[in-house]
Coordinates of C-alpha atoms and ligand atoms in Angstrom, one line a residue:
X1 CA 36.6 5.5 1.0
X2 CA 34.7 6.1 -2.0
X3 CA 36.9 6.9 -4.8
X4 CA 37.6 3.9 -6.7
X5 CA 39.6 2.6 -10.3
X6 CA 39.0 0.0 -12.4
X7 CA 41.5 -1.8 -14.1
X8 CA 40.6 -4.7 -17.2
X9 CA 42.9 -6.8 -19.1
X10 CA 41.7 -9.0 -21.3
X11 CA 39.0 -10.0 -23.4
X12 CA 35.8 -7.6 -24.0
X13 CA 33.6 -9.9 -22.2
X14 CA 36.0 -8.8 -18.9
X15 CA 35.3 -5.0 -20.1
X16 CA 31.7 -5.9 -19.9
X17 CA 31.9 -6.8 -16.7
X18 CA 33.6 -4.5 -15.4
X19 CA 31.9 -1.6 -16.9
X20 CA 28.8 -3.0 -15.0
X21 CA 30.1 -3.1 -11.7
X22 CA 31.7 0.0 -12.4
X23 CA 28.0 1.7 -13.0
X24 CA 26.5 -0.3 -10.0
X25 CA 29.0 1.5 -7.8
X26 CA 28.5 4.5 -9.0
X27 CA 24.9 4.6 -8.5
X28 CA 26.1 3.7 -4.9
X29 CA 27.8 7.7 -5.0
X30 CA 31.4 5.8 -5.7
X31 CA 34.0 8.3 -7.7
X32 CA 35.7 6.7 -10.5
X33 CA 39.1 7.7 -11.2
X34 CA 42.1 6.8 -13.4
X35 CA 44.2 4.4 -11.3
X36 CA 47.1 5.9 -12.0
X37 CA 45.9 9.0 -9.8
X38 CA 45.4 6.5 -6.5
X39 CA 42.1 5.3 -5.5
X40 CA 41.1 4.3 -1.9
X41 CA 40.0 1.0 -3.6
X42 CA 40.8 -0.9 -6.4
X43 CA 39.0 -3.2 -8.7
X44 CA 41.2 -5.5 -11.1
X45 CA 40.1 -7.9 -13.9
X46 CA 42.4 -10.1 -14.7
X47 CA 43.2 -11.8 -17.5
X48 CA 44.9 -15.4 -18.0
X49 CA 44.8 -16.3 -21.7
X50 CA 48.9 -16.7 -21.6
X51 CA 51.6 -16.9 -19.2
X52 CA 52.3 -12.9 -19.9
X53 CA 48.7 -12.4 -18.8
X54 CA 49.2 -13.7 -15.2
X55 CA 52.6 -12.0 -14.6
X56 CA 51.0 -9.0 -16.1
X57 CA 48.2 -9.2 -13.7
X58 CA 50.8 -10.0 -10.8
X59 CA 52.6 -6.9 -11.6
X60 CA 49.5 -4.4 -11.9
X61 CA 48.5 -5.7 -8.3
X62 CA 52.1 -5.3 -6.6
X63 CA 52.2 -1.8 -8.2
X64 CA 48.6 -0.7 -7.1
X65 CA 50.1 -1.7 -3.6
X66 CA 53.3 -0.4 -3.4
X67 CA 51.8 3.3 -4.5
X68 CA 48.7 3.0 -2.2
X69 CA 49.6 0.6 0.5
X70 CA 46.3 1.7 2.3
X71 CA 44.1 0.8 -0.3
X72 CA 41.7 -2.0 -0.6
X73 CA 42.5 -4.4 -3.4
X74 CA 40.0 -6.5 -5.1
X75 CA 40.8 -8.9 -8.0
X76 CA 38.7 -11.2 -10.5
X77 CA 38.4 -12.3 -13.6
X78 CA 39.9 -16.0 -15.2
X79 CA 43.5 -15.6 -13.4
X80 CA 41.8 -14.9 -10.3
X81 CA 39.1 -18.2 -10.8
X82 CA 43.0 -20.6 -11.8
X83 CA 45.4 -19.2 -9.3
X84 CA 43.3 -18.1 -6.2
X85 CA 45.6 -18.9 -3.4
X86 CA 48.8 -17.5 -6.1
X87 CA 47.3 -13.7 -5.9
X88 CA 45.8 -13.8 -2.4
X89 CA 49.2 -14.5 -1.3
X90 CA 50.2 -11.0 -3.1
X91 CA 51.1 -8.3 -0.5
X92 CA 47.7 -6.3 -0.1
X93 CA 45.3 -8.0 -1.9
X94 CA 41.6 -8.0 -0.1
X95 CA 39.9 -10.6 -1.6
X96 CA 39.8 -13.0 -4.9
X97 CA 36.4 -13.3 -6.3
X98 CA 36.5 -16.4 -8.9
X99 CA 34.0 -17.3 -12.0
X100 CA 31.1 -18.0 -10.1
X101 CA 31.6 -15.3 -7.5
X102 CA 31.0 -12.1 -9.6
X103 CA 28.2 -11.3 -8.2
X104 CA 29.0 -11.1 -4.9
X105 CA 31.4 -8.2 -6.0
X106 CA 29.4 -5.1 -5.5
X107 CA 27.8 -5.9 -2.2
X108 CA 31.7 -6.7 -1.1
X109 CA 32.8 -3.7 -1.7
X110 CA 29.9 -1.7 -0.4
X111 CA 30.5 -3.9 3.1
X112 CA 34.1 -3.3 3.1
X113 CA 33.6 0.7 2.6
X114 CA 31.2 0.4 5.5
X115 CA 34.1 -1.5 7.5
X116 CA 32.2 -5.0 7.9
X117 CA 33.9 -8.3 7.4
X118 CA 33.9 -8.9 3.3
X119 CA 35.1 -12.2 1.8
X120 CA 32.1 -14.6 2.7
X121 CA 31.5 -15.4 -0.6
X122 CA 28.4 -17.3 -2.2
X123 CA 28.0 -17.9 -5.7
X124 CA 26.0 -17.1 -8.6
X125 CA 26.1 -19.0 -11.8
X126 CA 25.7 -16.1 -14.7
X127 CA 27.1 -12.7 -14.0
X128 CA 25.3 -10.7 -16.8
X129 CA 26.6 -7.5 -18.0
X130 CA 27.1 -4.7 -20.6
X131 CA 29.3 -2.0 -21.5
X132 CA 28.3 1.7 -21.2
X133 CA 30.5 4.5 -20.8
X134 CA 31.1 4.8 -24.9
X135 CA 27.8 6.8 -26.2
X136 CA 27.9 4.8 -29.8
X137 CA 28.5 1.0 -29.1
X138 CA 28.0 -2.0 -26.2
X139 CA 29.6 -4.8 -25.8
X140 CA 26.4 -7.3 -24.1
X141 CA 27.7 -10.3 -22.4
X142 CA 25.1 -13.0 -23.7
X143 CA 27.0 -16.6 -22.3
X144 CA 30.2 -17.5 -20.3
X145 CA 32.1 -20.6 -19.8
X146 CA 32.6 -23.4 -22.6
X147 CA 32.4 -26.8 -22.8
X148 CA 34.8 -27.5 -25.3
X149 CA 37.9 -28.7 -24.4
X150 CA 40.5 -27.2 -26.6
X151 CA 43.9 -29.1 -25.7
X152 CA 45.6 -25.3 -25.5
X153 CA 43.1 -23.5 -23.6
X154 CA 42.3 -22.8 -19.7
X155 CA 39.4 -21.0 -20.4
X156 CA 37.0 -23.7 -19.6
X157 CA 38.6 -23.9 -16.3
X158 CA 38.8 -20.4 -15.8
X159 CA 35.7 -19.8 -16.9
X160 CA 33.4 -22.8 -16.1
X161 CA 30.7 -24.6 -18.0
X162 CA 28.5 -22.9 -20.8
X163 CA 25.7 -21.2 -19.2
X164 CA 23.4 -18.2 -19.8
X165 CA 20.4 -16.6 -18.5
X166 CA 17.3 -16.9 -20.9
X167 CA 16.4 -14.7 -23.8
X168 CA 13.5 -12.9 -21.6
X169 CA 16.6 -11.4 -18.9
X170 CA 18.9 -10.6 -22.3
X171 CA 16.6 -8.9 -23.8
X172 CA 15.7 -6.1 -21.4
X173 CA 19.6 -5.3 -21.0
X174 CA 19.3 -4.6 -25.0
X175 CA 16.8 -2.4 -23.8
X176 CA 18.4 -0.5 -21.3
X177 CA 21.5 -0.1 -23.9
X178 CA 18.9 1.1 -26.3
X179 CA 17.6 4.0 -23.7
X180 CA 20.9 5.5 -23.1
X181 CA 21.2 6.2 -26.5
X182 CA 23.9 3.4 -27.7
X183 CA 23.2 2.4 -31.3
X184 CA 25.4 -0.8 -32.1
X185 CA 25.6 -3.7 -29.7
X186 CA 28.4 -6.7 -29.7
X187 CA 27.4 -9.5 -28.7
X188 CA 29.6 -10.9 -26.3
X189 CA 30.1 -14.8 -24.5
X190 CA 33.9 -17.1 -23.9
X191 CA 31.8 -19.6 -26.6
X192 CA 28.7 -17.0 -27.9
X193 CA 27.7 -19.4 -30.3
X194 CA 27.1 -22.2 -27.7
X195 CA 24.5 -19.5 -26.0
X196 CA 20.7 -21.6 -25.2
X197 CA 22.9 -24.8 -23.2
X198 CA 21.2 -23.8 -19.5
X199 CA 17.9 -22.4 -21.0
X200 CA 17.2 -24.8 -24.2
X201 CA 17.3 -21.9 -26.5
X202 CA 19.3 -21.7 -29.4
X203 CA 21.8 -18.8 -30.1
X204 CA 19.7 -18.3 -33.9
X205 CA 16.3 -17.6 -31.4
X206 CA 18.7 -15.0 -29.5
X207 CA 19.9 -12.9 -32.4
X208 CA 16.5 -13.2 -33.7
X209 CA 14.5 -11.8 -30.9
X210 CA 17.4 -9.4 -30.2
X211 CA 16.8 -8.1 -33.8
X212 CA 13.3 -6.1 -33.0
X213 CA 15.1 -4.2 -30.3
X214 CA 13.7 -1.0 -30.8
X215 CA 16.7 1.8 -31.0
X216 CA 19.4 -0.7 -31.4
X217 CA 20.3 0.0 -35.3
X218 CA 23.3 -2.4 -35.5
X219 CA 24.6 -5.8 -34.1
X220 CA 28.2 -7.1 -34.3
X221 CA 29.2 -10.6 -33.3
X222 CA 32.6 -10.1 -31.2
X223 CA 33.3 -14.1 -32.2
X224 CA 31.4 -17.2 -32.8
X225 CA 33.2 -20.7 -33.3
X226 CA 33.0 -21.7 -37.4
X227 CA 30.6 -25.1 -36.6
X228 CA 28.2 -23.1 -34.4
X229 CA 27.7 -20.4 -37.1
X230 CA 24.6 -22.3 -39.4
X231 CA 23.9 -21.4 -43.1
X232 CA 20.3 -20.8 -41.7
X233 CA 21.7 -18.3 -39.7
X234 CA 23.9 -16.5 -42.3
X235 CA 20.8 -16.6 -44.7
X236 CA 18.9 -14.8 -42.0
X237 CA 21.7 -12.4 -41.6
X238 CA 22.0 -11.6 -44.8
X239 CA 18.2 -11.1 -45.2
X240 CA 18.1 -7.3 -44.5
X241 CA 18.5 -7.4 -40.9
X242 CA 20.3 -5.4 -38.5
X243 CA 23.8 -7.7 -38.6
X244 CA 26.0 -6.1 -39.7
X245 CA 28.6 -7.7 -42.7
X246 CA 31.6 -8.4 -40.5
X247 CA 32.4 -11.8 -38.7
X248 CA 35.3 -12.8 -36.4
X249 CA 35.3 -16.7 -36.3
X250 CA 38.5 -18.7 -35.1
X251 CA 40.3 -20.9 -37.2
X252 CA 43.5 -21.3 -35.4
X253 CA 45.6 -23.2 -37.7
X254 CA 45.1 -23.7 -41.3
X255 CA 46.5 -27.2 -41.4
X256 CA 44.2 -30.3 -40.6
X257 CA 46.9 -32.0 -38.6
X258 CA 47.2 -29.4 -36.1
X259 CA 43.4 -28.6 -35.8
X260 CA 42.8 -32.5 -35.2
X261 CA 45.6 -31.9 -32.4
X262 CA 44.1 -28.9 -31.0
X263 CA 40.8 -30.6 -30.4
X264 CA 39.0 -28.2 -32.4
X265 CA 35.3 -29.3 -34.0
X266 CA 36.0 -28.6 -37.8
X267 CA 38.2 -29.2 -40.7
X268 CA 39.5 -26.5 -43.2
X269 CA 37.5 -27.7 -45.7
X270 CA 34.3 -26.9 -43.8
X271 CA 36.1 -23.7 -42.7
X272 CA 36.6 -22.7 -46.5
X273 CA 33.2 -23.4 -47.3
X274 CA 31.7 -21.4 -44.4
X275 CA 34.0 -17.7 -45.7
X276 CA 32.7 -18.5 -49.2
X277 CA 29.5 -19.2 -48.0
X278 CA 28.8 -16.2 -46.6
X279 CA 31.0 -14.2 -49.1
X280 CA 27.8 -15.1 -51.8
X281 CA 25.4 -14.6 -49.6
X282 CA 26.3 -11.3 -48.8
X283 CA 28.2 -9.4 -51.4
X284 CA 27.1 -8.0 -54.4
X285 CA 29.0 -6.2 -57.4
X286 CA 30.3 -2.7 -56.4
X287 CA 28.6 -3.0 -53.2
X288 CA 31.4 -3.3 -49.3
X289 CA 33.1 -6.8 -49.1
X290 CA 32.7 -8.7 -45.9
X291 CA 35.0 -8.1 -42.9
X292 CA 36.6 -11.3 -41.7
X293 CA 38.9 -10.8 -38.6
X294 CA 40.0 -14.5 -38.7
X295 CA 42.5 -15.6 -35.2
X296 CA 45.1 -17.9 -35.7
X297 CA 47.3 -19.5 -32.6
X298 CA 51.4 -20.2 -34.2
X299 CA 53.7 -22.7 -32.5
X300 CA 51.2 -24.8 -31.2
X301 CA 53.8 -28.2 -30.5
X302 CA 54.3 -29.9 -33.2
X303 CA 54.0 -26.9 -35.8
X304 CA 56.7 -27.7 -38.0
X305 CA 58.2 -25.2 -40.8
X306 CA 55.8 -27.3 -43.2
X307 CA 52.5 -27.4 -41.4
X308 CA 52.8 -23.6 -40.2
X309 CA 53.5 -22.7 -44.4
X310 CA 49.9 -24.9 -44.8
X311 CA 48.4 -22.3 -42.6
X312 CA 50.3 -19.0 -44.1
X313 CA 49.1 -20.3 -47.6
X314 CA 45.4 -21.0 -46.7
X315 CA 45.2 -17.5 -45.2
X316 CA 46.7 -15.8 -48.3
X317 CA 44.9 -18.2 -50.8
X318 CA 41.8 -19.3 -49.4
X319 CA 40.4 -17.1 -46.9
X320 CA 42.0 -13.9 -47.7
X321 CA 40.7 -12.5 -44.5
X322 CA 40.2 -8.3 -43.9
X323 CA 42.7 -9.2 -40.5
X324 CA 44.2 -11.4 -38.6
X325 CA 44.4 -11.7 -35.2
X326 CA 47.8 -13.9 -34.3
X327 CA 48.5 -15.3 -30.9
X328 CA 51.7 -17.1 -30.3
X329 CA 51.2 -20.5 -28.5
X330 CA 51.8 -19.9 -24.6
X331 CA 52.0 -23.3 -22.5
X332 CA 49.7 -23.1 -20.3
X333 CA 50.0 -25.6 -17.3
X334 CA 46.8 -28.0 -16.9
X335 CA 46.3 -28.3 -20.8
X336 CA 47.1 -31.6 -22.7
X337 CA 49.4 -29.3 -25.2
X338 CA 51.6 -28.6 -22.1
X339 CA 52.4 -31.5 -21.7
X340 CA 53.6 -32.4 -25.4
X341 CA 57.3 -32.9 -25.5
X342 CA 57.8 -31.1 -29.4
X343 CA 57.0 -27.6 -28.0
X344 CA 58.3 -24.8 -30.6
X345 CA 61.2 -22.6 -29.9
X346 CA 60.2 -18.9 -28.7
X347 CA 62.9 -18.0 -31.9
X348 CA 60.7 -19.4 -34.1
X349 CA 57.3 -18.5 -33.1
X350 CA 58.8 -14.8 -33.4
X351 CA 59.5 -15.4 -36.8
X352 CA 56.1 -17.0 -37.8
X353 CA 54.5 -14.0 -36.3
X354 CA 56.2 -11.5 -37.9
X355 CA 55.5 -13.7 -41.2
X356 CA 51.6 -13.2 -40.6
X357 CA 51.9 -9.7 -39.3
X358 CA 53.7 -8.8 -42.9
X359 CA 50.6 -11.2 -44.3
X360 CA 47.8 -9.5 -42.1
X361 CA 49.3 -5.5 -43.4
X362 CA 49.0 -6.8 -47.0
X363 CA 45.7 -8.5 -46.9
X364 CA 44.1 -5.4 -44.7
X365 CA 45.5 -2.5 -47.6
X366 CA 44.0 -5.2 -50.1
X367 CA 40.8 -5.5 -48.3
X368 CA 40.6 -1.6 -48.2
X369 CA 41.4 -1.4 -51.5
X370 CA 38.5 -3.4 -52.2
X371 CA 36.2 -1.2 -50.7
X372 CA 37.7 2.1 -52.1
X373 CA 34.1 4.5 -53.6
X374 CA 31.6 1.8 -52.4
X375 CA 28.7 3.5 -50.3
X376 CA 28.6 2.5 -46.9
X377 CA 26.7 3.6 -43.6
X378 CA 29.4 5.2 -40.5
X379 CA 28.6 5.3 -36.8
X380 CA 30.4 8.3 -35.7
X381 CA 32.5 8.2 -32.2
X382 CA 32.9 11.5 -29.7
X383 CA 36.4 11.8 -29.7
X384 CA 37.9 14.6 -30.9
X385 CA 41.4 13.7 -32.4
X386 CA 43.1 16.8 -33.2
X387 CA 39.7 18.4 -35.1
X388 CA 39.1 14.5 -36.8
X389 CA 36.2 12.5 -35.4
X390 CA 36.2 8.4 -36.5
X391 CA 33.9 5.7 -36.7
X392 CA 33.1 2.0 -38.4
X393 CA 31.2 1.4 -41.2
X394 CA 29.2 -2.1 -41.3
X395 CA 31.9 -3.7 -42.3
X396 CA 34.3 -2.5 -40.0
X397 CA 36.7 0.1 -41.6
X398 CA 37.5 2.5 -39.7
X399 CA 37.2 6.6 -41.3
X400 CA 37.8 9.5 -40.3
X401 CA 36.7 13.0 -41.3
X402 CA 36.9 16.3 -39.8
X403 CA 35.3 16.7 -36.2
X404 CA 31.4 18.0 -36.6
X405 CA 29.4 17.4 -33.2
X406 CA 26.2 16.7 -35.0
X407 CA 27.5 13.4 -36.3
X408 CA 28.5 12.2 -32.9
X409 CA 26.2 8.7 -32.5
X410 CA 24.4 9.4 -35.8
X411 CA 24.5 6.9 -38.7
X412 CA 25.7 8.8 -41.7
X413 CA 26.2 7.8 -45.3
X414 CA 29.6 8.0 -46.9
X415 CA 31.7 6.9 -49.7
X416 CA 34.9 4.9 -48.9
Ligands
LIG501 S1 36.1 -22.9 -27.8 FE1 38.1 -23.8 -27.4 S2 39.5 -21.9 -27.4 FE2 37.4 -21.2 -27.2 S3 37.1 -20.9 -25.0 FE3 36.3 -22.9 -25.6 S4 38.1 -24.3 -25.2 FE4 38.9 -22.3 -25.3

């Protein structure tokens, strides 16, 4: 009873998680092993962001089952917090832990390997968590839950209110990522930005403090909502410290009719101005342009031919981001966008998608372009991929150059 898989869809806030119960339980003498080898017990994270999320989930469950109809079966995650009663009803499934129930998850499974009852479940309100597992980069879990209400988004239910635990228990995790040799940390949270609501500390006092780390060398913000991200904080950035030039913010639609329907807190004027903001701030002549990974949502209802062009257009003129990251609407019940009555065809979400994709491959070879003989600082990765070792510089390109197993983890100057 002590060989156990994980199994994580989703965000990288659920890989967080699940890379720390996966090291709790192995302190505990578990064996990890791929799940597709069988497993006496199985840990899934699950995922709900769209309707092919949940049946996803569903499907990785019934399998796990029907190929080790012994096993135990433990799910979590933001599908798990919605539809509770939905997957306990699954064929095999041991327990459902929801949002504030993940820490409760460990000590369950230790219980059930030493055959006592299991599913008594308390609660906790902040699960905190890293990644390990990678020797070069983190991903530390900093906040959970939101308290915005975006009219397409379950993630506030899934997820709960905004919470975190204060700078003085974040800090020592740093540390701990720090000793085992990781160099980069991503900061990690559903609404990371929104990080100080349950302490009355501010998210700019977080990055600050988190900044004298000793051993941590870089710091990457996996996202951070455009109102929450402060010129104070991008001059502070930009001052020479250990953040690194590369910023995933949401826009979502780049038409002011649809963000005003979405429910979302800013206007793409104020979105232009934050890119070019930070675009002076931080690049100089011949030195790496900024990274922008930029997500946009198409076919929210109501996205007509028109509106969606208003979007394509401020992507390709405005923001010119490095990526984007595109999301077809998926009605998800419980939201007021569910309920609109001028949903968008599947057809024609397709076609928008495919329209941004084409966008994102031009603007990404122009980005790169961009970049071609600047100088710029690579943590190299341990995989060996056919004699080639990779890694990301600062601002998030990836290179590759032949394997050499002194580089692994080491920050090394190269020329793009
Ligand atoms: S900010 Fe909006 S999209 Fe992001 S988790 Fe909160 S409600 Fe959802």
């Amino acid at each position: 009873m002590r060989r156990i898989a994980f199994i994580t869809l989703g965000c990288k806030l659920n890989y967080a998680e699940t890379s720390t119960y996966e090291r709790e339980l192995l302190k505990e003498g578990f064996e990890a092993v791929p799940w597709s080898k069988g497993a006496d017990i199985f840990l899934v994270n699950t995922c709900t962001v769209t309707e092919h999320s949940d049946k996803k989930s569903r499907n990785i469950i019934r399998k796990l089952h029907r190929q080790n109809p012994e096993a135990l079966i433990f799910v979590t995650g933001c599908y798990a917090q919605l539809k509770k009663a939905e997957i306990e009803a699954i064929d095999g499934v041991t327990c459902v832990f929801g949002a504030t129930e993940k820490s409760r998850i460990v000590p369950t499974i230790l219980s059930s390997v030493r055959g006592e009852e299991c599913c008594g479940l308390g609660t906790s309100t902040f699960f905190p968590a890293y990644s390990s597992g990678e020797r070069t980069r983190s991903f530390l879990k900093v906040q959970d839950g939101c308290d915005y209400k975006c009219h397409y988004c379950t993630v506030p239910y899934a997820r709960g209110e905004s919470r975190n635990i204060p700078i003085a228990g974040i800090i020592p995790q740093a540390e701990a990522i720090a000793a085992e040799g990781i160099k980069e940390i991503v900061i990690t949270g559903v609404n990371t930005g929104d990080f100080g609501k349950t302490t009355g500390e501010t998210f700019f006092e977080l990055i600050r403090e988190l900044n004298d780390v000793e051993g941590i060398e870089r710091y990457r913000i996996s996202s951070i909502e455009p109102n929450l991200l402060t010129e104070e904080m991008i001059d502070w950035i930009t001052s020479g410290t250990k953040f690194l030039p590369h910023y995933h913010i949401p826009l979502q639609s780049g038409c002011d009719t649809i963000l005003k329907e979405m429910g979302r807190r800013y206007d793409t004027a104020a979105f232009a101005d934050k890119i070019r903001y930070i675009r002076e701030k931080t690049e100089v002549p011949g030195g790496p342009k900024v990274f922008f990974g930029i997500d946009v949502i198409v076919g929210f209802p109501g996205e007509t031919d028109e509106l969606f062009m208003e979007t394509y257009n401020f992507l390709r003129d405005v923001i010119r981001p490095a990526f984007i990251h595109i999301f077809p609407y998926s009605r998800r019940a419980g939201t007021p966008a569910a309920e609109r009555k001028d949903q968008v065809q599947d057809c024609i979400k397709t076609k928008r998608v495919q329209m941004l994709e084409d966008l994102c491959v031009s603007l990404h070879k122009g980005f790169i372009e961009a970049n071609k003989g600047v100088a710029e600082k690579v943590l190299f990765e341990s995989t060996d991929k056919k004699g080639q070792m990779e890694g990301y510089t600062g601002n998030y390109i990836r290179v590759s150059r032949p394997y050499d197993p002194e580089l692994i983890g080491k920050i090394t100057d190269v020329i793009i």
